[in-house]
Structures are given as C-alpha cells and as structure tokens.
Amino acid sequence: MLPIERGLEIVMSVAKSKDRPDWMSAEPVPLADSMDRILREDILSDADSPRFDKAIRDGFAVRFEDVKQVPVALSIIGESRAGAGAEVTIKPGQCCEIMTGAPLPPGADAVVMVENTERVSPASVRILKSARENEGLLRRGAEAHAGDKILQAGRRIGLADLGLLAGVGKSAVLVSCKPRVAVIATGDELVDVHENPNADQIRNSNSYTICAQVKNAGGEPVSLGIARDNLDDLRSQIRRGFDYDMLIVSGGVSMGKYDLVETVFAEFGVEVLFDKIAMKPGKPTVFGHRGQTYIFGLPGNPISTMVAFHMFVRPLILFLLKAENTAPKVLDAKLEAPAKCDPERAALVPALVRFDAGQYWIRTAPWKGSSDLVGLSRANALIMIPRRDGTLEPGETTQFMFME
Ligand code: AMP
Ligand code: MG
C-alpha cells in the first residue's frame, strides 16, 4: 500500500505536469476583500515607514543631553500634534509639547512621556525623569524604507498584511482566482440536514465539512448534492463535476457491493493514479484526473473524509493557488500516554495537545473510530502514529497537526 508521502508526491507531480502553466490566474480584488487570499504580486513599500521621525509617546520632545540631570525645567516653545507638526527647532533649554504620531521637531532627540513631567506654567515644564537618546520615538524608515519588499507573492494575506497593504496605499490587490470545486456526497442512506432520517438513514454531513474545508483552503466549493448508490444517478452527478477545476466525491469508494464510484470514474475515462493509501483512517482514498479536472474519491466516514482532504486535497488546492506553503504543517510534541502503532498503516488519530513549559504535550483522545465526530470535536489535534511495529512510549517525541 502507498505511504502517505508517496501519495502526496503523486498528487503534486500530476499538478506540476498539467499543461496549464499558470494554474489559477490572478485577479485584482478590493483591499477589504483580500484577507486570506493568496497574494500574486510582490509588495514594495511606497515610502519610508515611518515617513518622518515620529513620537510614540505623549509628552515633551527634548534634547536628551538637557535631561541627563533631573529634575530640570525647560521652556516650551511649541506644540506638535498628529497631523500638524510644529515649525520649531529645539535649542538647549527648550522643548516642544508632542503627541503620539506627531513629527519630532528638528533638534530634539528624545521624547519624555507626560507621566514623567510636571507642568509649571503654560510655557514651562519640569522634567522628572531622564531619557535615553531616541527614547519615545521612531526614526524615519525604522520599520521599512521606500522600495523595500514588504510582502512576497505566494503569501496568504493575514491580518498584519492587510494593515500593511492599506498603509502602502494598495486599494486593490492582485490575488489568485479561486479554483471551483464540485462536491458530491454519495449514499442511499443519506438525507439532507433539514430532513428527519428514518431508522436506516443518516444526515449528510460530509457535503458541509468538505465545502468548509475547500473554502478554508482557498477554493470555491459548489455542492452538487447527493448521488444515490446506483450507476445512473452516479453517472449523471459525476458528469456534472467534470465542468469544474476539481471534483470531490465522498463515499462509495470502499469494497462494498454498492461502492460504484470507481466503476463510474472508469466509464468516464478518469485516469486513476491511486485508490488506496496506507493511512488510518482514509485507506480507500482515490486520486485521478480527467481533462483539466482533478478528481478525488474520499472514503465516506466523516473523519476519514476530513483527514484525507487535509492530507491530499488541501495541498493541491494550495498548489493551484500558487501558495508558498502547500504541505500540511507538522509539529513535534512529547507523548503523555502510550500509543500503539500499526505495521500496515500510518494512523492519524484525534488527540489532545497542550502547550506547557516551552513545548507541546500530546495524548490520543477517546474516540470510537472514523465515524465518531463527537470524539473528534472534543479533540484539538491529530496525532501522527508512524507505520511500524510496537508502541510509542510516553516521553517519546511524536508529530501532530492542527487540522484546518
Ligand atoms: P462509504 O465510504 O460509502 O462506504 O461510507 C462509509 C460510512 O460513512 C458509512 O457508514 C456511511 O453511512 C458514512 N457516510 C457516507 N457518506 C456520508 C456523508 N455524506 N455524511 C455522513 N456520513 C456518510
Ligand atoms: Mg456509501
């Protein structure tokens, strides 16, 4: 059986070989809509930041030499406020009242915060505490210089990036277009969320979780609904999926008599690259392509679906978006309780992780297998148990992922 890493390599090599040089094209979006999108242009600072020597305290702009010996009285020769600097030059014995964000007047080289002063009269202040050179201020260009590259293409736009983009005047930002991803749930037992299942039925949850994972990865999900476990219904639903950049089918890929998804893939000439991965849960994961459409068949059990998506689909969506980081993010933790390995398959098991004394500590969470969403929702991570004999012992370092 194919190890997880090998499966991921196959997915990526197909993506790299597809004869579409620029997978997702780029589009400009208004700054306000750019959060979490993948940036497709390098961003240069349009000016020094800050643009001028700037006070970062409310107080008095002084010559630090003048406040070495305190207390000392200085004469106030002006006021510099945010948006309106003072037209003064500070000479020995003088200072200027100043507010946070205001330009530092020439001659001054420190700002004493107002809490460390005592106003004597409208034109005089007593400085009670000395200040080091450049204390209470930021020099022009301290954060970035005009022309510096402050963001690189491929980055997912985060909160600080959004603020930066605003700061450098990008009212529109070039980002990757979202791949359109069709999602089909299969199963005769499935009913929609607003319906009441009878004794043999369950509600379709995979369509919702898959669409949410697609969105979260940066794609645009389109739910095509439920296909029943018969060839006709599967054919007509799956055919619609080929109009999209990607098609994800959940369920119907195991060994059961009514698992017909692969049969229909074959009828349509889907080139299947693998249909089993040495992974628990998620063994019957199918990957292939047809024309420009990438195709996944994910096992129907809710947790298998999520884990298989996280390991194989999410990296592909990120690749298509030209994101700089595509691989699932793996972290180290110290094991707190033994975890049994399986020589056949690597396991990804719901786990409880906590951060303490400078590192992560992890233990498997109670769960009842790959349909147990209750167990998964009480966990906060997935522990990765390697494919081998024996047991991981407490104190061993093991890997885990936060599932996004
Ligand atoms: P399958 O992969 O079709 O054999 O399904 C495996 C298990 O997952 C079965 O217990 C199904 O009832 C369940 N299942 C399949 N599809 C869904 C779905 N869309 N939502 C929730 N559970 C599902
Ligand atoms: Mg099924």
Coordinates of C-alpha atoms and ligand atoms in Angstrom, one line a residue:
M1 CA 0.0 0.0 0.0
L2 CA 1.1 3.5 -0.9
P3 CA 2.6 5.5 2.0
I4 CA 1.0 9.0 2.6
E5 CA 4.1 10.8 1.4
R6 CA 4.2 8.9 -1.8
G7 CA 0.5 9.6 -2.4
L8 CA 1.1 13.3 -1.9
E9 CA 4.1 13.2 -4.3
I10 CA 1.9 11.7 -6.9
V11 CA -0.8 14.4 -6.5
M12 CA 1.8 17.1 -6.7
S13 CA 3.6 15.6 -9.7
V14 CA 0.3 15.4 -11.7
A15 CA -0.3 19.1 -10.7
K16 CA 3.1 20.1 -11.8
S17 CA 2.9 18.3 -15.2
K18 CA -0.5 19.6 -16.2
D19 CA -0.1 21.7 -19.3
R20 CA -1.6 24.8 -17.8
P21 CA 1.4 27.0 -17.0
D22 CA -0.4 29.4 -14.8
W23 CA -2.8 27.3 -12.9
M24 CA -5.1 29.7 -11.3
S25 CA -5.0 33.1 -13.0
A26 CA -4.8 36.2 -10.9
E27 CA -7.5 38.8 -10.3
P28 CA -7.5 42.2 -8.6
V29 CA -9.8 42.4 -5.6
P30 CA -10.7 45.3 -3.3
L31 CA -8.4 45.5 -0.3
A32 CA -11.3 44.9 2.0
D33 CA -11.9 41.5 0.3
S34 CA -8.3 40.3 0.2
M35 CA -8.0 38.8 3.7
D36 CA -6.9 35.1 3.5
R37 CA -6.4 35.2 -0.3
I38 CA -3.1 34.2 -1.9
L39 CA -1.1 37.3 -2.9
R40 CA 0.2 37.2 -6.5
E41 CA 2.4 40.3 -6.6
D42 CA 5.4 41.4 -4.6
I43 CA 4.5 44.5 -2.5
L44 CA 7.0 47.3 -2.1
S45 CA 6.8 50.0 0.5
D46 CA 5.8 53.2 -1.3
A47 CA 7.6 55.4 1.3
D48 CA 9.8 55.2 4.4
S49 CA 7.9 53.8 7.3
P50 CA 7.5 55.8 9.4
R51 CA 7.6 58.7 6.9
F52 CA 9.1 61.1 9.4
D53 CA 10.8 60.9 12.8
K54 CA 7.8 60.2 14.9
A55 CA 6.8 60.4 18.6
I56 CA 5.5 57.2 20.1
R57 CA 4.6 58.7 23.4
D58 CA 2.5 61.7 24.5
G59 CA 4.9 64.1 26.3
F60 CA 7.7 66.5 25.5
A61 CA 10.3 66.4 22.7
V62 CA 13.7 67.3 24.3
R63 CA 17.4 67.2 23.7
F64 CA 18.4 64.1 25.8
E65 CA 21.6 66.0 26.9
D66 CA 19.3 68.5 28.6
V67 CA 17.5 65.9 30.7
K68 CA 20.6 64.0 32.0
Q69 CA 20.3 65.8 35.3
V70 CA 16.7 65.8 36.7
P71 CA 14.6 67.5 37.8
V72 CA 15.2 70.2 35.2
A73 CA 12.9 73.0 34.0
L74 CA 12.6 73.5 30.2
S75 CA 10.8 76.2 28.3
I76 CA 8.0 75.0 26.0
I77 CA 8.3 76.6 22.5
G78 CA 5.6 74.9 20.6
E79 CA 3.2 72.0 20.1
S80 CA 3.5 69.2 17.6
R81 CA 0.3 67.1 17.2
A82 CA -0.5 64.2 15.0
G83 CA -1.2 65.6 11.5
A84 CA 0.3 69.0 12.3
G85 CA 4.0 69.3 13.2
A86 CA 5.5 72.3 15.0
E87 CA 7.6 74.8 13.0
V88 CA 10.3 75.0 15.6
T89 CA 13.8 73.9 16.2
I90 CA 14.7 72.7 19.7
K91 CA 17.7 74.5 21.3
P92 CA 19.4 73.9 24.6
G93 CA 16.9 74.5 27.5
Q94 CA 13.9 74.2 25.2
C95 CA 11.3 71.5 24.5
C96 CA 8.1 71.0 22.5
E97 CA 4.9 69.5 23.6
I98 CA 4.3 66.5 21.5
M99 CA 1.6 63.8 20.9
T100 CA 1.9 60.2 19.8
G101 CA 2.1 60.1 16.0
A102 CA 3.3 63.7 15.7
P103 CA 6.6 64.7 13.8
L104 CA 9.6 65.2 16.0
P105 CA 10.8 68.8 15.6
P106 CA 14.5 69.3 14.5
G107 CA 16.9 69.5 17.4
A108 CA 15.0 67.0 19.6
D109 CA 16.3 63.5 20.0
A110 CA 14.1 62.0 22.7
V111 CA 10.5 62.2 24.0
V112 CA 9.8 62.3 27.7
M113 CA 6.4 60.9 28.4
V114 CA 4.0 63.2 30.1
E115 CA 3.7 61.0 33.1
N116 CA 7.4 61.8 33.9
T117 CA 6.8 65.6 33.8
E118 CA 5.2 68.3 35.8
R119 CA 3.7 71.4 34.1
V120 CA 4.9 74.5 35.8
S121 CA 3.2 77.1 33.6
P122 CA 1.9 77.4 30.1
A123 CA 5.4 78.0 28.9
S124 CA 7.5 75.8 31.2
V125 CA 7.6 72.1 32.2
R126 CA 9.7 70.3 34.9
I127 CA 11.2 67.0 33.6
L128 CA 11.3 64.5 36.4
K129 CA 13.0 61.6 34.7
S130 CA 15.8 61.5 32.2
A131 CA 15.5 59.8 28.8
R132 CA 18.0 57.9 26.6
E133 CA 18.8 59.1 23.1
N134 CA 16.0 58.1 20.7
E135 CA 13.7 57.1 23.6
G136 CA 10.0 57.6 23.0
L137 CA 10.4 58.0 19.2
L138 CA 10.8 56.1 16.0
R139 CA 13.3 57.4 13.4
R140 CA 12.1 57.7 9.8
G141 CA 12.5 54.4 7.9
A142 CA 13.0 52.4 11.1
E143 CA 10.3 49.8 10.0
A144 CA 11.0 49.8 6.2
H145 CA 12.5 52.0 3.6
A146 CA 10.8 53.2 0.4
G147 CA 11.2 50.4 -2.2
D148 CA 11.7 47.6 0.3
K149 CA 9.9 44.4 -0.5
I150 CA 7.5 44.1 2.4
L151 CA 5.3 41.2 1.2
Q152 CA 6.1 38.4 -1.3
A153 CA 3.9 36.8 -3.9
G154 CA 2.6 33.4 -2.7
R155 CA 1.8 34.6 0.8
R156 CA -1.6 34.1 2.3
I157 CA -2.8 37.6 3.3
G158 CA -3.1 37.7 7.1
L159 CA -4.3 40.4 9.4
A160 CA -1.0 42.3 9.7
D161 CA -0.5 42.0 5.9
L162 CA -3.9 43.6 5.4
G163 CA -2.9 46.6 7.6
L164 CA 0.4 46.8 5.7
L165 CA -1.3 46.8 2.3
A166 CA -3.6 49.6 3.5
G167 CA -0.6 51.5 4.8
V168 CA 1.2 51.4 1.5
G169 CA -1.9 52.5 -0.4
K170 CA -3.0 49.3 -2.1
S171 CA -6.7 49.8 -2.6
A172 CA -6.8 46.8 -4.9
V173 CA -4.6 43.7 -4.5
L174 CA -3.7 41.0 -7.1
V175 CA -4.6 37.6 -5.7
S176 CA -5.1 34.1 -7.1
C177 CA -8.6 33.2 -8.6
K178 CA -10.3 30.5 -6.6
P179 CA -10.4 27.0 -8.1
R180 CA -14.0 25.9 -8.4
V181 CA -14.5 22.6 -6.6
A182 CA -17.6 20.4 -7.1
V183 CA -18.6 18.3 -4.1
I184 CA -20.9 15.2 -4.4
A185 CA -22.0 13.1 -1.4
T186 CA -23.0 9.5 -2.3
G187 CA -25.1 7.1 -0.4
D188 CA -28.6 5.6 -0.3
E189 CA -28.7 6.2 3.4
L190 CA -28.2 10.0 3.2
V191 CA -30.9 12.6 3.8
D192 CA -30.4 16.4 3.9
V193 CA -29.8 18.2 7.2
H194 CA -33.4 19.6 7.4
E195 CA -34.9 16.1 7.0
N196 CA -35.7 13.6 9.6
P197 CA -33.8 10.3 9.0
N198 CA -35.8 7.1 9.4
A199 CA -34.3 4.1 11.2
D200 CA -31.9 3.2 8.3
Q201 CA -30.8 6.7 7.4
I202 CA -28.3 9.4 8.5
R203 CA -27.9 13.0 7.7
N204 CA -25.4 14.1 5.1
S205 CA -22.6 15.8 7.0
N206 CA -19.7 15.4 4.5
S207 CA -21.0 17.9 2.0
Y208 CA -20.9 20.5 4.6
T209 CA -17.5 19.7 6.0
I210 CA -15.9 19.2 2.6
C211 CA -17.3 22.5 1.4
A212 CA -15.9 24.2 4.5
Q213 CA -12.5 22.6 4.0
V214 CA -12.5 23.8 0.4
K215 CA -13.3 27.3 1.4
N216 CA -10.8 27.3 4.2
A217 CA -8.0 26.1 1.8
G218 CA -8.9 29.0 -0.6
G219 CA -11.2 27.3 -3.1
E220 CA -14.8 28.0 -4.1
P221 CA -17.0 25.0 -3.2
V222 CA -20.1 24.1 -5.2
S223 CA -22.2 21.4 -3.6
L224 CA -23.9 19.3 -6.2
G225 CA -25.9 17.4 -3.6
I226 CA -26.4 13.7 -3.0
A227 CA -26.0 10.9 -5.6
R228 CA -27.6 7.6 -4.8
D229 CA -25.7 4.3 -5.0
N230 CA -26.7 3.3 -8.5
L231 CA -24.9 3.7 -11.8
D232 CA -27.4 6.0 -13.4
D233 CA -27.5 8.6 -10.6
L234 CA -23.7 8.5 -10.1
R235 CA -23.2 8.9 -13.8
S236 CA -25.4 12.0 -14.1
Q237 CA -24.0 13.6 -11.0
I238 CA -20.3 12.9 -11.7
R239 CA -20.7 14.1 -15.3
R240 CA -21.6 17.5 -13.9
G241 CA -18.5 17.5 -11.8
F242 CA -16.2 17.5 -14.9
D243 CA -17.1 21.1 -15.6
Y244 CA -15.1 22.2 -12.5
D245 CA -11.4 22.6 -11.7
M246 CA -11.8 19.8 -9.2
L247 CA -14.4 17.2 -8.2
I248 CA -14.6 15.6 -4.8
V249 CA -16.9 12.6 -4.3
S250 CA -17.4 11.3 -0.8
G251 CA -18.3 7.7 -0.1
G252 CA -18.8 4.8 -2.4
V253 CA -15.0 4.0 -2.8
S254 CA -14.6 1.0 -0.5
M255 CA -15.1 -2.7 -1.2
G256 CA -18.9 -2.9 -0.6
K257 CA -21.2 -4.2 -3.2
Y258 CA -22.7 -0.7 -3.7
D259 CA -19.5 1.2 -3.8
L260 CA -19.7 2.1 -7.5
V261 CA -17.8 5.4 -7.7
E262 CA -14.7 3.9 -9.2
T263 CA -16.7 2.0 -11.8
V264 CA -18.2 5.3 -13.0
F265 CA -14.8 7.0 -12.9
A266 CA -13.5 4.2 -15.2
E267 CA -16.5 4.5 -17.6
F268 CA -15.7 8.2 -18.0
G269 CA -12.1 7.6 -18.6
V270 CA -10.8 9.1 -15.4
E271 CA -7.1 8.3 -15.1
V272 CA -6.8 7.0 -11.6
L273 CA -3.3 7.3 -10.1
F274 CA -4.1 5.6 -6.7
D275 CA -7.0 4.2 -4.9
K276 CA -5.5 3.1 -1.6
I277 CA -3.3 4.8 0.9
A278 CA -1.6 3.2 3.9
M279 CA -3.4 5.6 6.2
K280 CA -5.8 5.1 9.1
P281 CA -8.5 6.4 8.7
G282 CA -8.7 7.1 5.0
K283 CA -7.4 4.0 3.3
P284 CA -9.7 4.0 0.3
T285 CA -8.7 7.4 -1.0
V286 CA -8.8 7.8 -4.7
F287 CA -7.0 10.3 -6.8
G288 CA -7.1 10.9 -10.6
H289 CA -7.8 13.4 -13.3
R290 CA -9.8 13.8 -16.5
G291 CA -9.0 16.7 -18.9
Q292 CA -8.3 19.7 -16.7
T293 CA -10.3 18.4 -13.8
Y294 CA -8.6 16.9 -10.7
I295 CA -10.7 14.2 -9.1
F296 CA -10.8 12.8 -5.6
G297 CA -12.9 9.9 -4.2
L298 CA -12.8 10.2 -0.4
P299 CA -14.0 7.5 2.0
G300 CA -17.4 8.3 3.4
N301 CA -16.8 8.1 7.1
P302 CA -16.8 11.7 8.3
I303 CA -13.4 11.6 9.9
S304 CA -11.8 9.6 7.0
T305 CA -13.1 12.3 4.6
M306 CA -11.7 15.1 6.7
V307 CA -8.3 13.6 7.2
A308 CA -7.9 12.5 3.5
F309 CA -8.9 16.0 2.5
H310 CA -6.4 17.5 4.8
M311 CA -3.6 15.3 3.6
F312 CA -4.2 15.3 -0.2
V313 CA -6.8 17.8 -1.3
R314 CA -5.7 20.9 0.7
P315 CA -2.1 20.7 -0.5
L316 CA -3.3 20.5 -4.1
I317 CA -5.7 23.5 -3.8
L318 CA -2.8 25.5 -2.2
F319 CA -0.5 24.5 -5.1
L320 CA -3.1 25.6 -7.7
L321 CA -3.3 28.9 -5.8
K322 CA 0.5 29.3 -6.0
A323 CA 0.7 29.5 -2.3
E324 CA 4.3 29.4 -0.9
N325 CA 3.4 26.7 1.7
T326 CA 1.4 23.7 0.5
A327 CA 2.4 20.8 2.7
P328 CA 0.3 20.1 5.9
K329 CA 2.0 21.8 8.8
V330 CA 3.5 19.2 11.2
L331 CA 4.7 20.0 14.7
D332 CA 6.5 18.0 17.4
A333 CA 5.1 17.0 20.8
K334 CA 6.1 14.8 23.7
L335 CA 3.8 11.9 24.2
E336 CA 2.0 11.7 27.5
A337 CA 0.5 8.2 27.2
P338 CA 1.4 5.2 25.1
A339 CA 0.1 4.9 21.5
K340 CA 0.0 1.6 19.6
C341 CA 1.4 1.6 16.1
D342 CA 0.1 -0.4 13.1
P343 CA 2.6 -2.1 10.8
E344 CA 0.2 -1.8 7.9
R345 CA -0.8 1.9 8.0
A346 CA 0.2 5.2 9.5
A347 CA -2.5 6.5 11.8
L348 CA -3.9 10.0 12.2
V349 CA -5.8 9.9 15.5
P350 CA -7.8 12.6 17.3
A351 CA -5.7 13.9 20.1
L352 CA -5.5 16.4 22.9
V353 CA -2.5 18.7 22.7
R354 CA -1.4 21.3 25.2
F355 CA 1.5 23.7 25.4
D356 CA 3.4 23.7 28.7
A357 CA 7.0 24.6 29.7
G358 CA 8.1 25.5 26.3
Q359 CA 6.7 22.5 24.3
Y360 CA 3.7 20.6 23.2
W361 CA 2.4 17.6 25.1
I362 CA 0.0 15.2 23.4
R363 CA -2.2 12.2 24.1
T364 CA -4.7 10.4 22.0
A365 CA -8.3 11.4 22.7
P366 CA -11.1 9.0 23.4
W367 CA -12.9 8.2 20.1
K368 CA -14.9 5.4 18.6
G369 CA -13.4 5.2 15.1
S370 CA -13.7 7.0 11.9
S371 CA -17.3 7.9 12.1
D372 CA -17.0 9.5 15.6
L373 CA -17.5 13.2 15.1
V374 CA -18.3 13.6 18.8
G375 CA -14.8 12.3 19.7
L376 CA -13.1 14.4 17.1
S377 CA -14.9 17.6 18.2
R378 CA -13.6 17.1 21.7
A379 CA -10.1 16.7 20.4
N380 CA -7.9 19.6 19.2
A381 CA -5.3 18.0 17.0
L382 CA -4.4 14.9 15.0
I383 CA -1.5 12.8 16.3
M384 CA 0.6 11.0 13.6
I385 CA 1.4 7.5 14.6
P386 CA 4.0 6.0 12.3
R387 CA 3.5 2.8 10.3
R388 CA 5.6 0.3 12.3
D389 CA 5.5 -2.5 14.9
G390 CA 5.2 -1.8 18.6
T391 CA 4.1 1.1 20.7
L392 CA 5.2 4.7 21.1
E393 CA 6.0 5.2 24.7
P394 CA 5.4 8.2 27.0
G395 CA 8.2 10.7 26.7
E396 CA 8.9 9.9 23.0
T397 CA 8.7 12.8 20.5
T398 CA 5.9 12.4 18.0
Q399 CA 4.4 14.5 15.3
F400 CA 1.0 16.1 15.2
M401 CA -1.1 18.5 13.1
F402 CA -3.8 21.0 13.9
M403 CA -6.5 20.3 11.3
E404 CA -7.5 23.4 9.4
Ligands
AMP1 P1 -18.9 4.5 2.3 O1 -17.5 5.1 2.1 O2 -19.8 5.0 1.3 O3 -18.8 3.0 2.4 O4 -19.4 5.1 3.7 C1 -18.7 4.8 4.9 C2 -19.5 5.3 6.1 O5 -19.6 6.7 6.0 C3 -21.0 4.8 6.1 O6 -21.3 4.5 7.5 C4 -21.8 5.9 5.6 O7 -23.1 5.9 6.1 C5 -21.0 7.1 6.1 N1 -21.2 8.2 5.2 C6 -21.0 8.2 3.8 N2 -21.3 9.4 3.3 C7 -21.6 10.2 4.3 C8 -22.0 11.6 4.3 N3 -22.1 12.3 3.2 N4 -22.2 12.1 5.6 C9 -22.1 11.4 6.7 N5 -21.8 10.1 6.7 C10 -21.5 9.5 5.5
MG2 MG -21.7 4.6 0.7

